[in-house]
GROMACS .gro file of C-alpha atoms in nm:
model
  241
    1UNK     CA    1  29.394   3.501  20.145
    2UNK     CA    2  29.377   3.866  20.267
    3UNK     CA    3  29.529   3.979  20.571
    4UNK     CA    4  29.178   4.065  20.710
    5UNK     CA    5  29.093   3.695  20.668
    6UNK     CA    6  29.419   3.554  20.805
    7UNK     CA    7  29.390   3.735  21.139
    8UNK     CA    8  29.084   3.511  21.211
    9UNK     CA    9  29.255   3.184  21.118
   10UNK     CA   10  29.242   2.882  21.354
   11UNK     CA   11  29.494   2.597  21.359
   12UNK     CA   12  29.385   2.411  21.032
   13UNK     CA   13  29.392   2.729  20.826
   14UNK     CA   14  29.722   2.843  20.993
   15UNK     CA   15  29.884   2.510  20.881
   16UNK     CA   16  29.753   2.556  20.526
   17UNK     CA   17  29.811   2.928  20.477
   18UNK     CA   18  30.094   3.011  20.718
   19UNK     CA   19  30.130   3.326  20.932
   20UNK     CA   20  30.070   3.687  20.820
   21UNK     CA   21  30.367   3.818  20.640
   22UNK     CA   22  30.390   4.208  20.598
   23UNK     CA   23  30.688   4.367  20.397
   24UNK     CA   24  30.744   4.739  20.465
   25UNK     CA   25  30.935   4.908  20.174
   26UNK     CA   26  31.077   5.249  20.207
   27UNK     CA   27  31.345   5.484  20.323
   28UNK     CA   28  31.517   5.580  20.643
   29UNK     CA   29  31.185   5.617  20.841
   30UNK     CA   30  31.090   5.278  20.760
   31UNK     CA   31  31.447   5.156  20.814
   32UNK     CA   32  31.409   5.280  21.184
   33UNK     CA   33  31.633   5.583  21.178
   34UNK     CA   34  31.590   5.852  21.451
   35UNK     CA   35  31.876   6.094  21.496
   36UNK     CA   36  32.247   6.095  21.564
   37UNK     CA   37  32.293   5.775  21.392
   38UNK     CA   38  32.045   5.587  21.614
   39UNK     CA   39  31.829   5.314  21.446
   40UNK     CA   40  31.551   5.181  21.675
   41UNK     CA   41  31.356   4.867  21.555
   42UNK     CA   42  31.138   4.860  21.866
   43UNK     CA   43  30.982   5.200  21.820
   44UNK     CA   44  30.947   5.207  21.455
   45UNK     CA   45  30.598   5.218  21.309
   46UNK     CA   46  30.584   4.881  21.155
   47UNK     CA   47  30.674   4.716  21.486
   48UNK     CA   48  30.413   4.908  21.667
   49UNK     CA   49  30.160   4.790  21.407
   50UNK     CA   50  30.269   4.428  21.458
   51UNK     CA   51  30.201   4.489  21.826
   52UNK     CA   52  29.864   4.628  21.767
   53UNK     CA   53  29.756   4.342  21.555
   54UNK     CA   54  29.879   4.079  21.797
   55UNK     CA   55  29.706   4.279  22.081
   56UNK     CA   56  29.381   4.204  21.905
   57UNK     CA   57  29.453   3.844  21.838
   58UNK     CA   58  29.787   3.682  21.932
   59UNK     CA   59  29.718   3.327  21.791
   60UNK     CA   60  29.819   3.423  21.429
   61UNK     CA   61  30.180   3.504  21.416
   62UNK     CA   62  30.272   3.834  21.235
   63UNK     CA   63  30.603   3.836  21.057
   64UNK     CA   64  30.733   4.189  20.937
   65UNK     CA   65  31.024   4.213  20.690
   66UNK     CA   66  31.193   4.544  20.697
   67UNK     CA   67  31.299   4.647  20.337
   68UNK     CA   68  31.360   5.002  20.436
   69UNK     CA   69  31.697   5.159  20.342
   70UNK     CA   70  31.800   5.491  20.472
   71UNK     CA   71  31.869   5.764  20.202
   72UNK     CA   72  31.707   5.564  19.907
   73UNK     CA   73  31.429   5.675  19.675
   74UNK     CA   74  31.142   5.500  19.493
   75UNK     CA   75  31.339   5.510  19.168
   76UNK     CA   76  31.653   5.354  19.327
   77UNK     CA   77  31.422   5.085  19.496
   78UNK     CA   78  31.249   4.951  19.189
   79UNK     CA   79  31.545   4.710  19.113
   80UNK     CA   80  31.523   4.552  19.460
   81UNK     CA   81  31.145   4.500  19.461
   82UNK     CA   82  31.164   4.148  19.353
   83UNK     CA   83  31.453   4.021  19.565
   84UNK     CA   84  31.374   4.215  19.879
   85UNK     CA   85  30.990   4.227  19.876
   86UNK     CA   86  30.804   3.997  19.647
   87UNK     CA   87  31.041   3.694  19.699
   88UNK     CA   88  30.880   3.671  20.063
   89UNK     CA   89  30.524   3.624  19.914
   90UNK     CA   90  30.386   3.892  20.142
   91UNK     CA   91  30.024   3.919  20.232
   92UNK     CA   92  30.062   4.300  20.266
   93UNK     CA   93  30.330   4.543  20.136
   94UNK     CA   94  30.338   4.888  20.291
   95UNK     CA   95  30.507   5.129  20.048
   96UNK     CA   96  30.649   5.460  20.201
   97UNK     CA   97  30.862   5.680  19.990
   98UNK     CA   98  30.872   6.064  19.929
   99UNK     CA   99  31.113   6.213  20.174
  100UNK     CA  100  31.422   6.169  19.955
  101UNK     CA  101  31.227   6.153  19.630
  102UNK     CA  102  31.148   6.535  19.668
  103UNK     CA  103  31.520   6.621  19.611
  104UNK     CA  104  31.474   6.525  19.253
  105UNK     CA  105  31.216   6.551  18.974
  106UNK     CA  106  30.843   6.460  19.005
  107UNK     CA  107  30.795   6.246  18.701
  108UNK     CA  108  31.069   5.992  18.788
  109UNK     CA  109  30.914   5.955  19.138
  110UNK     CA  110  30.573   5.898  19.010
  111UNK     CA  111  30.693   5.659  18.735
  112UNK     CA  112  30.877   5.461  19.005
  113UNK     CA  113  30.573   5.432  19.225
  114UNK     CA  114  30.363   5.325  18.934
  115UNK     CA  115  30.590   5.038  18.860
  116UNK     CA  116  30.612   4.945  19.218
  117UNK     CA  117  30.237   4.946  19.268
  118UNK     CA  118  30.190   4.755  18.942
  119UNK     CA  119  30.430   4.476  19.025
  120UNK     CA  120  30.290   4.422  19.388
  121UNK     CA  121  29.938   4.426  19.258
  122UNK     CA  122  30.024   4.167  19.005
  123UNK     CA  123  30.185   3.945  19.272
  124UNK     CA  124  29.842   3.923  19.444
  125UNK     CA  125  29.952   4.097  19.771
  126UNK     CA  126  29.762   4.368  19.937
  127UNK     CA  127  29.923   4.714  19.920
  128UNK     CA  128  29.908   5.036  20.108
  129UNK     CA  129  30.079   5.362  20.016
  130UNK     CA  130  30.179   5.518  20.342
  131UNK     CA  131  30.233   5.887  20.286
  132UNK     CA  132  30.521   6.026  20.483
  133UNK     CA  133  30.550   6.285  20.746
  134UNK     CA  134  30.619   6.659  20.669
  135UNK     CA  135  30.971   6.802  20.636
  136UNK     CA  136  31.078   7.069  20.883
  137UNK     CA  137  30.943   7.420  20.833
  138UNK     CA  138  31.248   7.612  20.976
  139UNK     CA  139  31.602   7.546  21.070
  140UNK     CA  140  31.582   7.472  21.441
  141UNK     CA  141  31.863   7.581  21.678
  142UNK     CA  142  31.937   7.229  21.794
  143UNK     CA  143  31.985   7.080  21.439
  144UNK     CA  144  32.313   6.906  21.413
  145UNK     CA  145  32.563   7.142  21.238
  146UNK     CA  146  32.655   6.901  20.963
  147UNK     CA  147  32.290   6.911  20.855
  148UNK     CA  148  32.223   7.284  20.872
  149UNK     CA  149  32.247   7.344  20.496
  150UNK     CA  150  32.025   7.041  20.418
  151UNK     CA  151  31.776   7.161  20.686
  152UNK     CA  152  31.748   7.494  20.503
  153UNK     CA  153  31.688   7.314  20.168
  154UNK     CA  154  31.415   7.090  20.325
  155UNK     CA  155  31.231   7.373  20.497
  156UNK     CA  156  31.228   7.567  20.175
  157UNK     CA  157  31.080   7.260  19.984
  158UNK     CA  158  30.813   7.229  20.254
  159UNK     CA  159  30.716   7.587  20.285
  160UNK     CA  160  30.715   7.652  19.912
  161UNK     CA  161  30.485   7.372  19.835
  162UNK     CA  162  30.716   7.106  19.660
  163UNK     CA  163  30.665   6.851  19.936
  164UNK     CA  164  30.285   6.897  19.913
  165UNK     CA  165  30.305   6.856  19.535
  166UNK     CA  166  30.492   6.531  19.553
  167UNK     CA  167  30.285   6.361  19.814
  168UNK     CA  168  29.943   6.471  19.687
  169UNK     CA  169  30.065   6.343  19.350
  170UNK     CA  170  30.161   6.015  19.479
  171UNK     CA  171  29.835   5.980  19.679
  172UNK     CA  172  29.643   6.052  19.376
  173UNK     CA  173  29.827   5.817  19.161
  174UNK     CA  174  29.780   5.528  19.428
  175UNK     CA  175  29.412   5.592  19.434
  176UNK     CA  176  29.401   5.594  19.047
  177UNK     CA  177  29.560   5.255  19.057
  178UNK     CA  178  29.330   5.110  19.325
  179UNK     CA  179  29.589   5.119  19.595
  180UNK     CA  180  29.477   5.188  19.942
  181UNK     CA  181  29.619   5.516  20.086
  182UNK     CA  182  29.707   5.579  20.439
  183UNK     CA  183  29.746   5.952  20.431
  184UNK     CA  184  29.967   6.039  20.741
  185UNK     CA  185  30.103   6.340  20.554
  186UNK     CA  186  29.747   6.498  20.543
  187UNK     CA  187  29.729   6.428  20.924
  188UNK     CA  188  30.071   6.612  20.977
  189UNK     CA  189  29.944   6.907  20.762
  190UNK     CA  190  29.639   6.935  20.988
  191UNK     CA  191  29.857   6.927  21.310
  192UNK     CA  192  30.078   7.193  21.167
  193UNK     CA  193  29.786   7.438  21.190
  194UNK     CA  194  29.819   7.427  21.570
  195UNK     CA  195  30.142   7.260  21.644
  196UNK     CA  196  30.517   7.303  21.567
  197UNK     CA  197  30.570   6.994  21.349
  198UNK     CA  198  30.946   7.056  21.314
  199UNK     CA  199  30.977   6.965  21.687
  200UNK     CA  200  30.798   6.623  21.609
  201UNK     CA  201  31.095   6.543  21.397
  202UNK     CA  202  31.373   6.406  21.624
  203UNK     CA  203  31.656   6.525  21.381
  204UNK     CA  204  31.458   6.838  21.305
  205UNK     CA  205  31.455   6.771  20.940
  206UNK     CA  206  31.265   6.449  20.827
  207UNK     CA  207  31.269   6.166  21.097
  208UNK     CA  208  30.966   6.144  21.317
  209UNK     CA  209  30.996   6.109  21.688
  210UNK     CA  210  30.927   5.777  21.845
  211UNK     CA  211  30.578   5.919  21.957
  212UNK     CA  212  30.497   6.018  21.609
  213UNK     CA  213  30.576   5.672  21.482
  214UNK     CA  214  30.267   5.563  21.674
  215UNK     CA  215  30.055   5.782  21.462
  216UNK     CA  216  30.176   5.596  21.162
  217UNK     CA  217  30.089   5.255  21.335
  218UNK     CA  218  29.749   5.367  21.445
  219UNK     CA  219  29.645   5.493  21.101
  220UNK     CA  220  29.785   5.190  20.928
  221UNK     CA  221  29.589   4.957  21.168
  222UNK     CA  222  29.277   5.139  21.078
  223UNK     CA  223  29.364   5.142  20.697
  224UNK     CA  224  29.408   4.754  20.708
  225UNK     CA  225  29.130   4.660  20.931
  226UNK     CA  226  28.889   4.945  20.952
  227UNK     CA  227  28.605   4.860  21.193
  228UNK     CA  228  28.650   4.489  21.150
  229UNK     CA  229  28.850   4.447  21.454
  230UNK     CA  230  28.824   4.596  21.802
  231UNK     CA  231  29.089   4.870  21.826
  232UNK     CA  232  29.339   4.799  22.095
  233UNK     CA  233  29.392   5.043  22.370
  234UNK     CA  234  29.588   5.351  22.238
  235UNK     CA  235  29.892   5.495  22.382
  236UNK     CA  236  29.847   5.756  22.672
  237UNK     CA  237  30.035   5.985  22.451
  238UNK     CA  238  29.855   6.290  22.331
  239UNK     CA  239  30.118   6.441  22.108
  240UNK     CA  240  29.937   6.387  21.785
  241UNK     CA  241  29.589   6.389  21.900
   0.00000   0.00000   0.00000
């Protein structure tokens, strides 16, 4: 049963099929990392998504399992797919990699995503590839001193098009494999035409602010349900609008 069907379950179906189970599979952004060592599981995008779903219909429990690990890549995560994701028999798996993968080579990244997508599809779960946020475009004055060298590296990868190549390639692969794409990266690129997107990164490198996690949640909600549900009231924040 798909998540779009499960949201409308009544008691009999709930007893038969159980609650909605979502597994989020990714890196530090999915983990909940902000800056200065802070990890916040309340403001992370998947918790906001859970709240949005329950705001529409709170009778059906929504369980989200966080399989995000800070600093990891798609290639390093293939080995934990069965034990940390598929063993939970999820209705939906949200895959979000790219921010760390861009430090390596393109083909291993795509090969890992291909394997991840294939295994999830074979399990029968719904799957969404959530493209990540942009990297910083310059080294901000308030960047932590220990990260200055890395901030210069990530800014170069963003400005010279390497990050564009990786995420565009990942989105193209996902679509070719019949995986739904929630292209938040494209939205960030659009914002970058008029906004300083580096200031939308709380660590000024690659971790979106709490407000920008809501962008992910809103776009994911639309990717899952489209116009099938009445959209809950949005945040009063206008940062990403």
